[in-house]
Coordinates of C-alpha atoms and ligand atoms in Angstrom, one line a residue:
Chain A
M16 CA 69.2 -201.4 40.8
K17 CA 66.8 -201.9 43.7
R18 CA 68.0 -202.2 47.3
E19 CA 65.9 -203.3 50.2
L20 CA 66.7 -201.8 53.6
T21 CA 65.2 -201.3 57.1
C22 CA 65.0 -197.8 58.3
I23 CA 66.8 -197.4 61.6
V24 CA 65.8 -193.8 62.4
C25 CA 62.9 -194.7 64.7
P26 CA 61.5 -197.8 66.4
I27 CA 58.8 -198.4 63.8
G28 CA 61.6 -199.7 61.5
C29 CA 59.8 -199.4 58.1
S30 CA 61.0 -201.6 55.2
L31 CA 62.3 -199.4 52.5
V32 CA 63.1 -200.0 48.8
A33 CA 65.5 -197.6 47.2
E34 CA 66.0 -197.4 43.5
I35 CA 69.6 -196.6 42.7
E36 CA 71.0 -195.4 39.3
D37 CA 74.6 -194.5 38.7
G38 CA 75.4 -194.6 42.4
K39 CA 72.5 -192.2 43.2
V40 CA 69.2 -192.9 44.9
V41 CA 66.5 -191.8 42.5
S42 CA 63.5 -192.9 44.4
V43 CA 62.5 -194.4 47.8
S44 CA 59.3 -196.2 48.7
G45 CA 58.0 -197.8 51.9
N46 CA 58.9 -194.9 54.2
T47 CA 56.1 -193.6 56.4
C48 CA 57.8 -190.2 56.9
P49 CA 60.5 -188.0 55.2
R50 CA 63.2 -189.1 57.6
G51 CA 63.0 -192.5 56.1
K52 CA 63.7 -191.1 52.6
A53 CA 66.7 -189.2 53.9
Y54 CA 68.0 -192.3 55.6
A55 CA 67.8 -194.4 52.5
E56 CA 69.5 -191.7 50.5
T57 CA 72.6 -191.6 52.8
E58 CA 72.5 -195.3 53.6
C59 CA 72.9 -196.3 50.0
V60 CA 75.7 -193.8 49.3
A61 CA 77.6 -193.1 52.5
P62 CA 76.1 -194.8 55.5
K63 CA 76.5 -193.1 58.9
R64 CA 76.1 -194.2 62.5
T65 CA 76.0 -192.7 66.0
V66 CA 78.5 -194.3 68.4
T67 CA 77.5 -194.8 72.0
T68 CA 80.2 -196.2 74.3
T69 CA 82.0 -195.5 77.6
V70 CA 85.4 -194.1 78.8
R71 CA 87.3 -194.9 81.9
C72 CA 87.9 -191.7 83.9
I73 CA 91.0 -191.0 85.9
G74 CA 90.2 -192.7 89.2
G75 CA 88.5 -195.6 87.4
R76 CA 84.8 -194.6 87.1
I77 CA 83.0 -195.5 83.9
L78 CA 81.4 -192.6 82.0
P79 CA 78.9 -193.2 79.2
V80 CA 79.6 -191.0 76.1
K81 CA 78.3 -190.6 72.5
T82 CA 79.2 -189.0 69.2
D83 CA 77.0 -185.9 69.1
R84 CA 76.3 -186.5 65.4
T85 CA 76.6 -189.5 63.1
I86 CA 80.0 -190.5 61.7
P87 CA 80.8 -192.5 58.6
K88 CA 80.0 -196.2 59.3
E89 CA 83.4 -197.4 58.2
K90 CA 85.1 -195.2 60.8
V91 CA 83.2 -196.7 63.8
F92 CA 86.0 -199.0 64.9
D93 CA 88.6 -196.2 64.4
A94 CA 86.5 -194.0 66.5
M95 CA 86.3 -196.7 69.2
K96 CA 90.1 -196.9 69.3
I97 CA 90.3 -193.1 69.8
I98 CA 87.6 -193.0 72.4
N99 CA 89.0 -195.9 74.4
N100 CA 92.2 -193.9 74.8
L101 CA 90.4 -191.0 76.5
H102 CA 90.6 -190.8 80.3
P103 CA 88.9 -187.6 81.3
V104 CA 89.2 -186.0 84.8
L105 CA 86.0 -185.8 86.9
P106 CA 83.7 -183.9 87.6
I107 CA 81.9 -184.0 84.2
S108 CA 78.4 -182.9 83.4
A109 CA 76.1 -184.4 80.7
G110 CA 76.7 -182.5 77.5
D111 CA 80.4 -181.7 78.2
I112 CA 82.7 -182.3 75.2
I113 CA 85.3 -184.9 76.0
M114 CA 87.0 -184.6 72.6
K115 CA 86.4 -182.4 69.6
D116 CA 86.2 -183.5 66.0
V117 CA 86.4 -187.2 65.9
F118 CA 85.5 -187.9 62.2
G119 CA 83.5 -184.7 62.2
S120 CA 81.7 -185.3 65.5
N121 CA 82.3 -184.4 69.1
I122 CA 82.5 -187.0 71.9
V123 CA 80.2 -185.8 74.6
A124 CA 79.3 -187.1 78.1
V125 CA 75.7 -188.3 78.5
K126 CA 75.7 -188.4 82.3
N127 CA 76.7 -186.2 85.2
M128 CA 79.6 -187.7 87.2
F129 CA 81.2 -186.1 90.2
Chain B
M28 CA 54.8 -189.4 106.6
A29 CA 53.8 -189.0 103.0
D30 CA 50.5 -188.8 101.1
L31 CA 52.0 -190.7 98.1
V32 CA 54.8 -193.3 98.2
I33 CA 56.3 -194.5 95.0
I34 CA 58.3 -197.7 95.0
G35 CA 61.1 -197.6 92.4
G36 CA 62.9 -194.5 91.0
G37 CA 63.2 -195.6 87.4
P38 CA 61.5 -193.8 84.5
A39 CA 58.1 -195.0 85.7
G40 CA 58.5 -193.9 89.3
M41 CA 59.9 -190.5 88.4
S42 CA 57.3 -189.8 85.7
A43 CA 54.5 -190.8 88.1
A44 CA 55.9 -188.6 90.8
I45 CA 56.1 -185.6 88.5
A46 CA 52.5 -186.1 87.2
A47 CA 51.1 -186.4 90.7
Y48 CA 53.0 -183.3 91.8
K49 CA 51.5 -181.4 88.8
K50 CA 48.0 -182.4 90.0
G51 CA 48.6 -180.9 93.4
V52 CA 50.1 -183.7 95.6
R53 CA 53.0 -182.2 97.5
D54 CA 53.9 -184.8 100.0
I55 CA 55.5 -187.4 97.8
L56 CA 58.3 -189.8 98.6
I57 CA 60.2 -192.1 96.1
L58 CA 61.9 -195.1 97.6
E59 CA 64.7 -196.5 95.4
R60 CA 67.0 -199.5 96.4
D61 CA 69.8 -198.4 94.1
G62 CA 72.3 -195.6 94.8
A63 CA 70.9 -193.4 92.0
L64 CA 67.6 -192.6 90.3
G65 CA 67.1 -193.8 86.7
G66 CA 66.5 -197.5 87.0
I67 CA 67.5 -199.7 84.2
L68 CA 68.2 -196.7 81.9
Q69 CA 71.5 -196.1 83.7
Q70 CA 73.0 -199.1 82.0
C71 CA 71.2 -198.6 78.6
I72 CA 73.9 -196.3 77.2
H73 CA 72.7 -196.8 73.6
N74 CA 70.5 -194.3 71.9
G75 CA 66.9 -194.7 70.7
F76 CA 65.1 -193.4 73.7
G77 CA 62.7 -190.4 73.8
L78 CA 61.8 -190.2 70.1
H79 CA 58.1 -190.2 71.0
K80 CA 58.3 -188.1 74.1
F81 CA 61.0 -185.5 73.3
G82 CA 61.3 -185.8 69.5
Q83 CA 65.0 -186.5 69.7
E84 CA 67.1 -189.5 70.1
L85 CA 68.5 -189.8 73.6
T86 CA 70.7 -192.3 75.3
G87 CA 69.2 -194.0 78.4
P88 CA 71.1 -191.9 80.9
E89 CA 70.1 -188.7 79.1
Y90 CA 66.4 -189.7 79.1
A91 CA 66.6 -190.5 82.8
L92 CA 68.4 -187.2 83.5
Q93 CA 65.5 -185.2 82.0
Y94 CA 63.2 -186.6 84.7
E95 CA 65.8 -186.5 87.5
N96 CA 66.3 -182.8 86.9
Q97 CA 62.6 -182.2 87.1
I98 CA 62.3 -184.2 90.3
K99 CA 65.0 -182.0 91.8
E100 CA 63.6 -178.7 90.5
L101 CA 60.2 -179.6 92.0
G102 CA 61.7 -180.6 95.3
I103 CA 60.1 -184.1 95.2
R104 CA 61.7 -186.1 98.0
Y105 CA 63.4 -189.4 97.4
K106 CA 65.4 -191.9 99.5
L107 CA 68.2 -193.9 97.7
N108 CA 69.7 -197.1 98.9
T109 CA 66.3 -197.9 100.4
M110 CA 64.8 -201.3 99.9
V111 CA 61.1 -201.9 100.3
L112 CA 60.6 -205.2 102.1
S113 CA 56.8 -205.5 102.1
I114 CA 53.5 -203.8 101.5
T115 CA 50.2 -204.8 103.1
K116 CA 46.7 -204.6 101.6
D117 CA 46.0 -201.6 103.9
K118 CA 49.0 -199.8 102.5
V119 CA 51.6 -200.2 105.2
I120 CA 55.0 -200.2 103.7
T121 CA 58.1 -201.7 105.5
A122 CA 61.4 -200.5 104.1
T123 CA 65.0 -200.4 105.2
N124 CA 68.2 -198.4 104.6
G125 CA 71.5 -197.7 106.4
E126 CA 70.4 -194.4 107.9
D127 CA 66.9 -195.1 109.2
G128 CA 67.1 -198.9 109.8
I129 CA 63.8 -200.6 109.3
F130 CA 60.9 -198.2 109.1
K131 CA 57.2 -198.2 108.3
L132 CA 55.1 -195.8 106.2
R133 CA 51.3 -195.6 105.8
P134 CA 50.6 -193.3 102.8
K135 CA 47.2 -192.5 101.4
A136 CA 48.2 -194.0 98.0
I137 CA 51.1 -196.2 96.7
I138 CA 52.4 -196.5 93.2
L139 CA 54.3 -199.7 92.3
A140 CA 57.1 -198.9 89.8
M141 CA 59.6 -201.7 90.6
G142 CA 60.4 -202.6 87.0
C143 CA 61.2 -206.1 85.8
R144 CA 64.0 -208.6 86.0
E145 CA 65.5 -211.0 83.5
R146 CA 64.4 -214.6 83.3
S147 CA 67.2 -216.6 84.9
K148 CA 69.1 -219.4 83.2
G149 CA 67.7 -221.8 85.9
A150 CA 64.4 -221.5 84.0
L151 CA 66.1 -222.9 80.9
N152 CA 66.9 -226.6 80.5
I153 CA 70.0 -226.6 78.5
G154 CA 72.1 -229.8 78.7
G155 CA 75.8 -230.0 79.6
T156 CA 77.9 -228.3 82.2
R157 CA 77.4 -225.0 84.1
P158 CA 80.9 -223.4 83.9
A159 CA 81.7 -219.7 84.4
G160 CA 81.0 -217.5 81.4
I161 CA 77.2 -217.7 81.3
Y162 CA 75.6 -214.3 81.9
S163 CA 72.2 -212.8 81.3
A164 CA 72.3 -210.1 78.7
G165 CA 71.3 -207.4 81.2
T166 CA 74.0 -208.5 83.7
A167 CA 76.6 -208.3 80.9
Q168 CA 75.2 -204.9 80.0
K169 CA 75.8 -203.7 83.5
L170 CA 79.3 -205.2 83.6
V171 CA 80.4 -203.6 80.4
N172 CA 78.6 -200.2 80.6
M173 CA 78.8 -199.4 84.3
E174 CA 81.8 -201.4 85.6
G175 CA 84.0 -201.3 82.4
Y176 CA 84.5 -205.1 82.6
M177 CA 84.2 -207.3 79.5
P178 CA 82.8 -210.7 80.3
G179 CA 84.4 -212.5 77.4
K180 CA 86.0 -212.5 74.0
E181 CA 84.1 -215.0 71.9
V182 CA 80.3 -214.8 72.4
V183 CA 77.2 -216.7 71.5
I184 CA 73.9 -215.1 72.4
L185 CA 70.7 -217.1 73.0
G186 CA 67.6 -215.0 72.4
S187 CA 67.1 -212.2 70.0
G188 CA 65.2 -209.7 72.1
D189 CA 66.4 -206.1 72.1
I190 CA 68.8 -206.5 75.0
G191 CA 70.5 -209.4 73.3
L192 CA 70.8 -207.5 70.0
I193 CA 72.1 -204.3 71.8
M194 CA 74.7 -206.4 73.6
A195 CA 75.8 -208.1 70.4
R196 CA 76.8 -204.7 69.0
R197 CA 78.2 -203.4 72.3
M198 CA 80.5 -206.4 72.8
T199 CA 81.6 -206.2 69.1
L200 CA 82.5 -202.6 69.5
E201 CA 84.6 -203.4 72.5
G202 CA 86.6 -206.0 70.5
A203 CA 84.7 -209.3 71.2
K204 CA 83.7 -211.6 68.4
V205 CA 80.0 -212.4 68.5
K206 CA 79.7 -215.7 66.6
A207 CA 75.9 -216.1 66.5
V208 CA 72.6 -215.0 67.9
C209 CA 70.2 -218.0 68.2
E210 CA 66.5 -217.5 68.4
L211 CA 64.1 -220.3 69.2
M212 CA 61.2 -218.7 67.4
P213 CA 61.0 -218.3 63.6
Y214 CA 61.1 -214.5 64.1
S215 CA 63.1 -212.2 66.3
G216 CA 61.5 -210.6 69.3
G217 CA 63.6 -207.5 68.8
L218 CA 62.9 -204.3 66.8
A219 CA 63.8 -204.5 63.1
R220 CA 66.1 -201.5 63.5
N221 CA 68.1 -203.3 66.1
I222 CA 68.5 -206.3 63.8
E223 CA 69.8 -203.9 61.2
Q224 CA 72.1 -201.8 63.2
C225 CA 73.3 -204.3 65.8
L226 CA 73.6 -207.5 63.7
C227 CA 73.7 -206.7 60.0
D228 CA 76.2 -203.8 60.5
F229 CA 78.7 -206.3 61.9
D230 CA 77.8 -209.4 59.9
I231 CA 76.6 -211.2 63.0
P232 CA 74.5 -214.2 61.9
L233 CA 70.9 -214.4 63.3
K234 CA 69.9 -218.1 63.5
L235 CA 66.1 -218.2 63.7
S236 CA 64.5 -221.5 64.9
H237 CA 67.7 -222.4 66.6
T238 CA 68.5 -223.1 70.2
V239 CA 71.5 -224.0 72.4
V240 CA 71.2 -227.7 73.3
E241 CA 74.5 -228.2 75.2
I242 CA 77.0 -226.1 77.0
H243 CA 80.6 -227.3 77.1
G244 CA 83.6 -226.5 79.4
K245 CA 84.8 -227.4 82.8
E246 CA 85.8 -224.2 84.6
R247 CA 85.0 -221.8 81.8
V248 CA 82.7 -222.1 78.8
S249 CA 84.6 -223.6 75.9
G250 CA 81.8 -223.9 73.4
V251 CA 78.1 -224.6 72.8
T252 CA 76.2 -226.9 70.6
I253 CA 73.3 -225.4 68.8
A254 CA 70.6 -227.1 66.8
K255 CA 67.7 -226.2 64.6
V256 CA 64.2 -226.7 66.1
D257 CA 61.0 -228.0 64.6
E258 CA 57.5 -226.4 64.7
N259 CA 57.1 -227.7 68.3
K260 CA 60.4 -226.1 69.2
K261 CA 62.1 -229.5 69.7
P262 CA 65.7 -229.7 68.5
I263 CA 66.0 -231.6 65.2
I264 CA 68.5 -234.5 65.4
G265 CA 71.3 -234.2 62.9
T266 CA 71.3 -230.4 62.8
E267 CA 73.7 -229.9 65.7
E268 CA 76.6 -227.6 65.2
Y269 CA 79.4 -226.9 67.6
I270 CA 80.5 -223.3 68.1
A271 CA 83.7 -222.5 70.2
C272 CA 83.2 -219.6 72.5
D273 CA 84.1 -218.5 76.1
T274 CA 80.8 -216.7 76.8
L275 CA 77.1 -217.4 76.5
L276 CA 74.7 -214.6 77.0
L277 CA 71.0 -215.3 77.7
S278 CA 68.5 -212.9 76.5
V279 CA 65.4 -214.9 77.1
G280 CA 62.9 -212.4 78.3
L281 CA 61.8 -210.2 81.2
I282 CA 59.3 -210.7 83.9
P283 CA 57.7 -208.0 86.0
E284 CA 59.0 -207.9 89.6
N285 CA 55.9 -208.5 91.6
E286 CA 56.8 -210.1 94.9
L287 CA 55.7 -206.9 96.8
S288 CA 52.4 -206.7 94.9
I289 CA 51.6 -210.3 95.6
G290 CA 52.4 -209.7 99.3
A291 CA 49.8 -206.9 99.3
S292 CA 47.3 -209.4 97.7
V293 CA 47.0 -207.4 94.5
S294 CA 45.5 -209.7 91.7
I295 CA 48.1 -210.6 89.1
D296 CA 47.3 -211.1 85.4
K297 CA 48.7 -214.5 84.5
I298 CA 49.7 -213.4 81.1
T299 CA 51.4 -210.1 81.7
G300 CA 52.8 -211.2 85.0
G301 CA 51.8 -207.8 86.4
A302 CA 48.9 -206.5 88.3
A303 CA 45.4 -206.5 86.7
V304 CA 44.5 -202.8 86.5
D305 CA 41.7 -200.4 85.4
Q306 CA 42.2 -197.4 83.0
D307 CA 43.7 -195.4 85.9
R308 CA 46.3 -198.1 86.5
Q309 CA 44.7 -198.8 89.8
T310 CA 45.0 -202.4 91.1
D311 CA 42.1 -204.2 92.8
C312 CA 43.5 -202.9 96.1
A313 CA 42.1 -199.4 96.4
G314 CA 44.8 -196.8 96.4
I315 CA 47.5 -199.1 95.1
F316 CA 48.5 -198.2 91.5
A317 CA 51.1 -199.8 89.1
C318 CA 53.0 -198.6 86.1
G319 CA 56.0 -199.3 83.9
N320 CA 57.7 -202.7 83.5
V321 CA 56.2 -203.9 86.8
L322 CA 52.8 -203.8 85.2
H323 CA 53.8 -205.3 81.8
V324 CA 57.0 -205.4 79.9
H325 CA 57.4 -202.4 77.6
D326 CA 60.0 -202.1 74.8
L327 CA 59.8 -198.3 74.6
V328 CA 60.5 -196.2 77.6
D329 CA 58.4 -193.4 76.1
F330 CA 55.3 -195.6 76.7
V331 CA 56.5 -196.3 80.2
S332 CA 56.5 -192.5 80.9
D333 CA 53.0 -192.1 79.4
E334 CA 51.6 -194.9 81.5
A335 CA 53.3 -193.6 84.6
E336 CA 51.7 -190.2 84.0
I337 CA 48.3 -191.8 84.1
A338 CA 49.1 -193.6 87.3
G339 CA 50.5 -190.5 88.9
Q340 CA 47.4 -188.4 88.0
S341 CA 45.0 -191.0 89.1
A342 CA 46.8 -191.4 92.4
A343 CA 46.4 -187.6 92.9
D344 CA 42.7 -187.9 92.2
Y345 CA 42.4 -190.7 94.6
I346 CA 44.2 -188.8 97.3
S347 CA 42.0 -185.7 96.9
G348 CA 38.9 -187.9 96.9
I349 CA 37.7 -187.2 93.4
K350 CA 35.0 -189.8 92.5
E351 CA 33.6 -190.4 89.1
E352 CA 30.6 -192.3 87.9
N353 CA 31.4 -196.0 88.1
I354 CA 30.9 -198.5 85.4
H355 CA 32.3 -202.0 85.1
I356 CA 33.6 -203.4 81.7
N357 CA 35.9 -206.3 81.5
V358 CA 38.2 -206.3 78.5
E359 CA 38.6 -209.8 77.0
T360 CA 40.9 -211.1 74.3
D361 CA 40.8 -213.9 71.8
G362 CA 44.2 -215.5 72.3
K363 CA 45.7 -214.1 69.1
I364 CA 45.7 -210.9 71.1
R365 CA 47.4 -212.1 74.2
Y366 CA 46.6 -209.4 76.7
T367 CA 45.4 -205.9 77.1
V368 CA 46.3 -203.2 79.7
P369 CA 44.0 -202.1 81.2
Q370 CA 42.2 -205.3 81.9
K371 CA 39.0 -203.5 83.0
I372 CA 37.4 -200.2 82.6
T373 CA 35.6 -198.6 85.5
K374 CA 35.1 -195.0 84.4
K375 CA 33.4 -193.3 81.5
K376 CA 36.2 -191.5 79.7
D377 CA 38.5 -191.8 76.7
V378 CA 40.7 -194.8 77.2
T379 CA 43.8 -196.0 75.3
V380 CA 44.1 -199.8 75.5
Y381 CA 47.6 -201.3 75.0
F382 CA 48.0 -204.9 73.8
R383 CA 50.3 -207.5 72.4
V384 CA 49.7 -210.2 69.9
A385 CA 50.7 -213.9 70.3
D386 CA 52.4 -214.4 66.9
V387 CA 53.4 -212.6 63.7
Y388 CA 50.3 -211.9 61.7
R389 CA 50.0 -210.2 58.3
N390 CA 47.0 -208.3 56.8
V391 CA 44.8 -208.3 59.8
K392 CA 42.4 -206.0 61.5
I393 CA 42.1 -205.4 65.2
C394 CA 38.4 -205.5 66.1
V395 CA 36.8 -204.3 69.2
Y396 CA 33.3 -205.7 70.0
D397 CA 30.7 -205.1 72.5
G398 CA 28.8 -208.4 72.4
D399 CA 28.1 -208.8 68.6
T400 CA 28.4 -205.1 67.9
L401 CA 31.6 -204.0 66.2
L402 CA 32.7 -200.8 67.8
L403 CA 36.0 -200.3 66.0
A404 CA 38.4 -201.9 63.5
K405 CA 41.9 -201.0 62.8
K406 CA 43.8 -202.5 59.8
K407 CA 47.4 -203.6 60.2
V408 CA 49.8 -204.8 57.5
K409 CA 51.8 -206.6 60.1
V410 CA 51.7 -207.2 63.8
A411 CA 54.3 -208.9 65.9
P412 CA 54.7 -210.0 69.6
G413 CA 57.7 -207.7 70.0
E414 CA 55.8 -204.6 69.3
M415 CA 53.2 -203.2 71.6
E416 CA 50.1 -201.9 69.9
S417 CA 47.4 -199.5 71.1
I418 CA 43.9 -198.5 70.2
K419 CA 41.9 -195.5 71.5
L420 CA 38.4 -196.0 72.7
S421 CA 36.2 -192.9 73.1
E422 CA 33.9 -192.2 76.0
D423 CA 30.9 -192.5 73.6
M424 CA 31.8 -196.0 72.6
L425 CA 32.0 -197.1 76.2
A426 CA 28.7 -195.4 77.2
N427 CA 26.4 -198.4 76.9
C428 CA 29.0 -201.1 76.7
R429 CA 29.0 -204.2 79.0
K430 CA 31.9 -206.3 77.9
L431 CA 34.7 -205.4 75.5
Q432 CA 36.2 -208.1 73.3
F433 CA 39.5 -207.6 71.4
K434 CA 39.8 -209.9 68.4
L435 CA 42.3 -210.2 65.6
E436 CA 40.6 -210.9 62.2
E437 CA 41.9 -211.6 58.8
V438 CA 41.4 -209.0 56.1
N439 CA 40.1 -210.7 53.0
A440 CA 42.2 -209.6 50.0
Ligands
FAD27 C1 68.3 -204.0 79.1 C2 67.2 -203.1 78.6 C3 67.3 -202.4 77.4 C4 66.3 -201.5 76.9 N1 66.4 -200.8 75.8 C5 65.5 -199.9 75.4 C6 65.6 -199.1 74.2 O1 66.6 -199.2 73.5 N2 64.7 -198.1 74.0 C7 63.6 -197.9 74.8 O2 62.8 -197.0 74.6 N3 63.5 -198.7 75.9 C8 64.3 -199.7 76.2 N4 64.2 -200.5 77.3 C9 62.9 -200.4 78.1 C10 63.0 -199.3 79.1 O3 64.3 -199.1 79.6 C11 62.2 -199.8 80.2 O4 60.9 -200.0 79.7 C12 62.1 -198.8 81.4 O5 63.4 -198.5 81.9 C13 61.2 -199.3 82.4 O6 61.1 -198.4 83.4 P1 60.6 -198.8 84.9 O7 60.7 -197.5 85.7 O8 59.3 -199.4 84.8 O9 61.6 -199.9 85.4 P2 63.2 -199.8 85.8 O10 63.9 -198.8 85.0 O11 63.6 -201.2 85.9 O12 63.1 -199.1 87.3 C14 62.6 -199.8 88.4 C15 63.3 -199.3 89.7 O13 62.7 -199.9 90.8 C16 63.7 -200.2 91.8 N5 63.1 -201.2 92.7 C17 62.7 -202.5 92.4 N6 62.3 -203.1 93.5 C18 62.5 -202.3 94.5 C19 62.2 -202.4 95.9 N7 61.8 -203.5 96.5 N8 62.5 -201.3 96.7 C20 63.0 -200.1 96.2 N9 63.2 -200.0 94.8 C21 63.0 -201.0 94.0 C22 64.8 -200.6 90.9 O14 66.1 -200.5 91.6 C23 64.8 -199.7 89.7 O15 65.5 -198.5 89.9 C24 65.2 -201.4 77.7 C25 65.0 -202.2 78.9 C26 66.0 -203.0 79.3 C27 65.8 -203.9 80.6
SF4_28 S1 60.5 -194.1 57.7 FE1 60.0 -192.7 59.3 S2 58.4 -193.8 60.5 FE2 59.5 -195.3 59.2 S3 61.1 -196.1 60.5 FE3 62.0 -194.4 59.3 S4 61.8 -192.6 60.6 FE4 60.4 -194.2 61.4

């Protein structure tokens, strides 16, 4: 089976074609670099995404945060529920972990807030 | 006093300041009207920044922080909450803030880095009422990401530029239902990756060649009527469709913010909406430079930083009085290539020319001519207005050149 996809790893956005046999990617074409091949391989089997969002700190300020690695795509909304219940205490520096192990990723601050 | 004053503390202003510092200028002052450095990046909490520049995917605030930290380490001065009111041709800056009141500066050089603003809905002629619930995508982004306020629950987005796409995903993640993204053109102005990860991931329909023809609702938006458009972008009667929603986001493009530049009688390129500049990003007012979104709208901040480095280094050369052999080459385009930056070349050195095309073209080559002589051709499988292209011209090519022409030609199969 052939599957067409757009690589989302970088802004170039190459159009990829993945050849899938028995639930496995056997070949990828259209990629300009190796990251595109790796993307197609996970995307067709177990897609993953980075989540970027915000949390409301105690005191009301809004802090931008992200998952420090990708999480399974189908867990994105579950992760949002967990993150929206976090209300950290300031001050916080960019890179500080707000919560550990949310679907295998840490939630980290991306901005200094005092 | 200051040798170099930079107006705007976004990525362009910060990057220009650092580049000028590294070339020896010490007396630098950045004036920023906002309460923090970082510019528009502060509200762009999504990732995708810095792949070119830092080789890693950063969020907007993280990208800005890299530069802010450098500014602080180098001890470059900046004034926040400071609004520049005017600039004159002879480089007198009038600015105001709570602490100093209204004050004037007369630096040796100025770098314009004021960024861009969104086209307003006033510029659009949509029929119907003007109830609450109509926002520009950038305003909505600021509300959600910086103030933690959701502008609505059921959303239609007009315009498929990157900001609209990013906001479609952002509002969906926060629990809103984005019912459609309408795009007047037959193609999206946004990056393919954003269509994939912001729309396809959430099954949000992208309606190409569609527009909003009517807004409904008294106090609050209650719905919009959309319709398909023909080749002349006129709505086709009979294709109207009503979509119930409480919010309409407009993502219909950005324009460089150039009131200050015009006041200083800097010549503006009608197509870019920014100053016309040479390879050093110097305007036609000696000692006034421009970079970033105030010069032309960029989609990638990495390119903003590169351009700002050029402006910063050139301003440093200008201040120290370095002069090079002068030449004068105008860069012209054929319409399929809409514009180039720089618009003219005044020094013999390697120059990278950035440009955008007017439409989506496949199997083309970008040709650079000096009169009838072809200097360079670069093949492209696909070019699109949403993606800025660049081509590098060597000093040798420019040696005897009088007029450069950029043309887009078909590649015969
Ligand atoms: C909503 C949005 C989403 C984007 N998403 C991406 C993305 O996903 N990836 C990517 O790589 N790029 C993205 N970009 C592009 C990138 O963020 C911009 O190209 C970049 O921020 C432009 O930098 P700048 O410094 O030119 O302008 P800005 O960041 O706008 O900074 C200009 C600064 O000048 C200040 N200023 C203006 N006028 C005055 C005055 N009169 N006096 C004092 N100060 C003044 C402003 O307050 C502002 O801080 C996005 C841009 C926008 C608008
Ligand atoms: S294949 Fe490589 S170059 Fe193409 S979009 Fe993916 S990461 Fe970018």
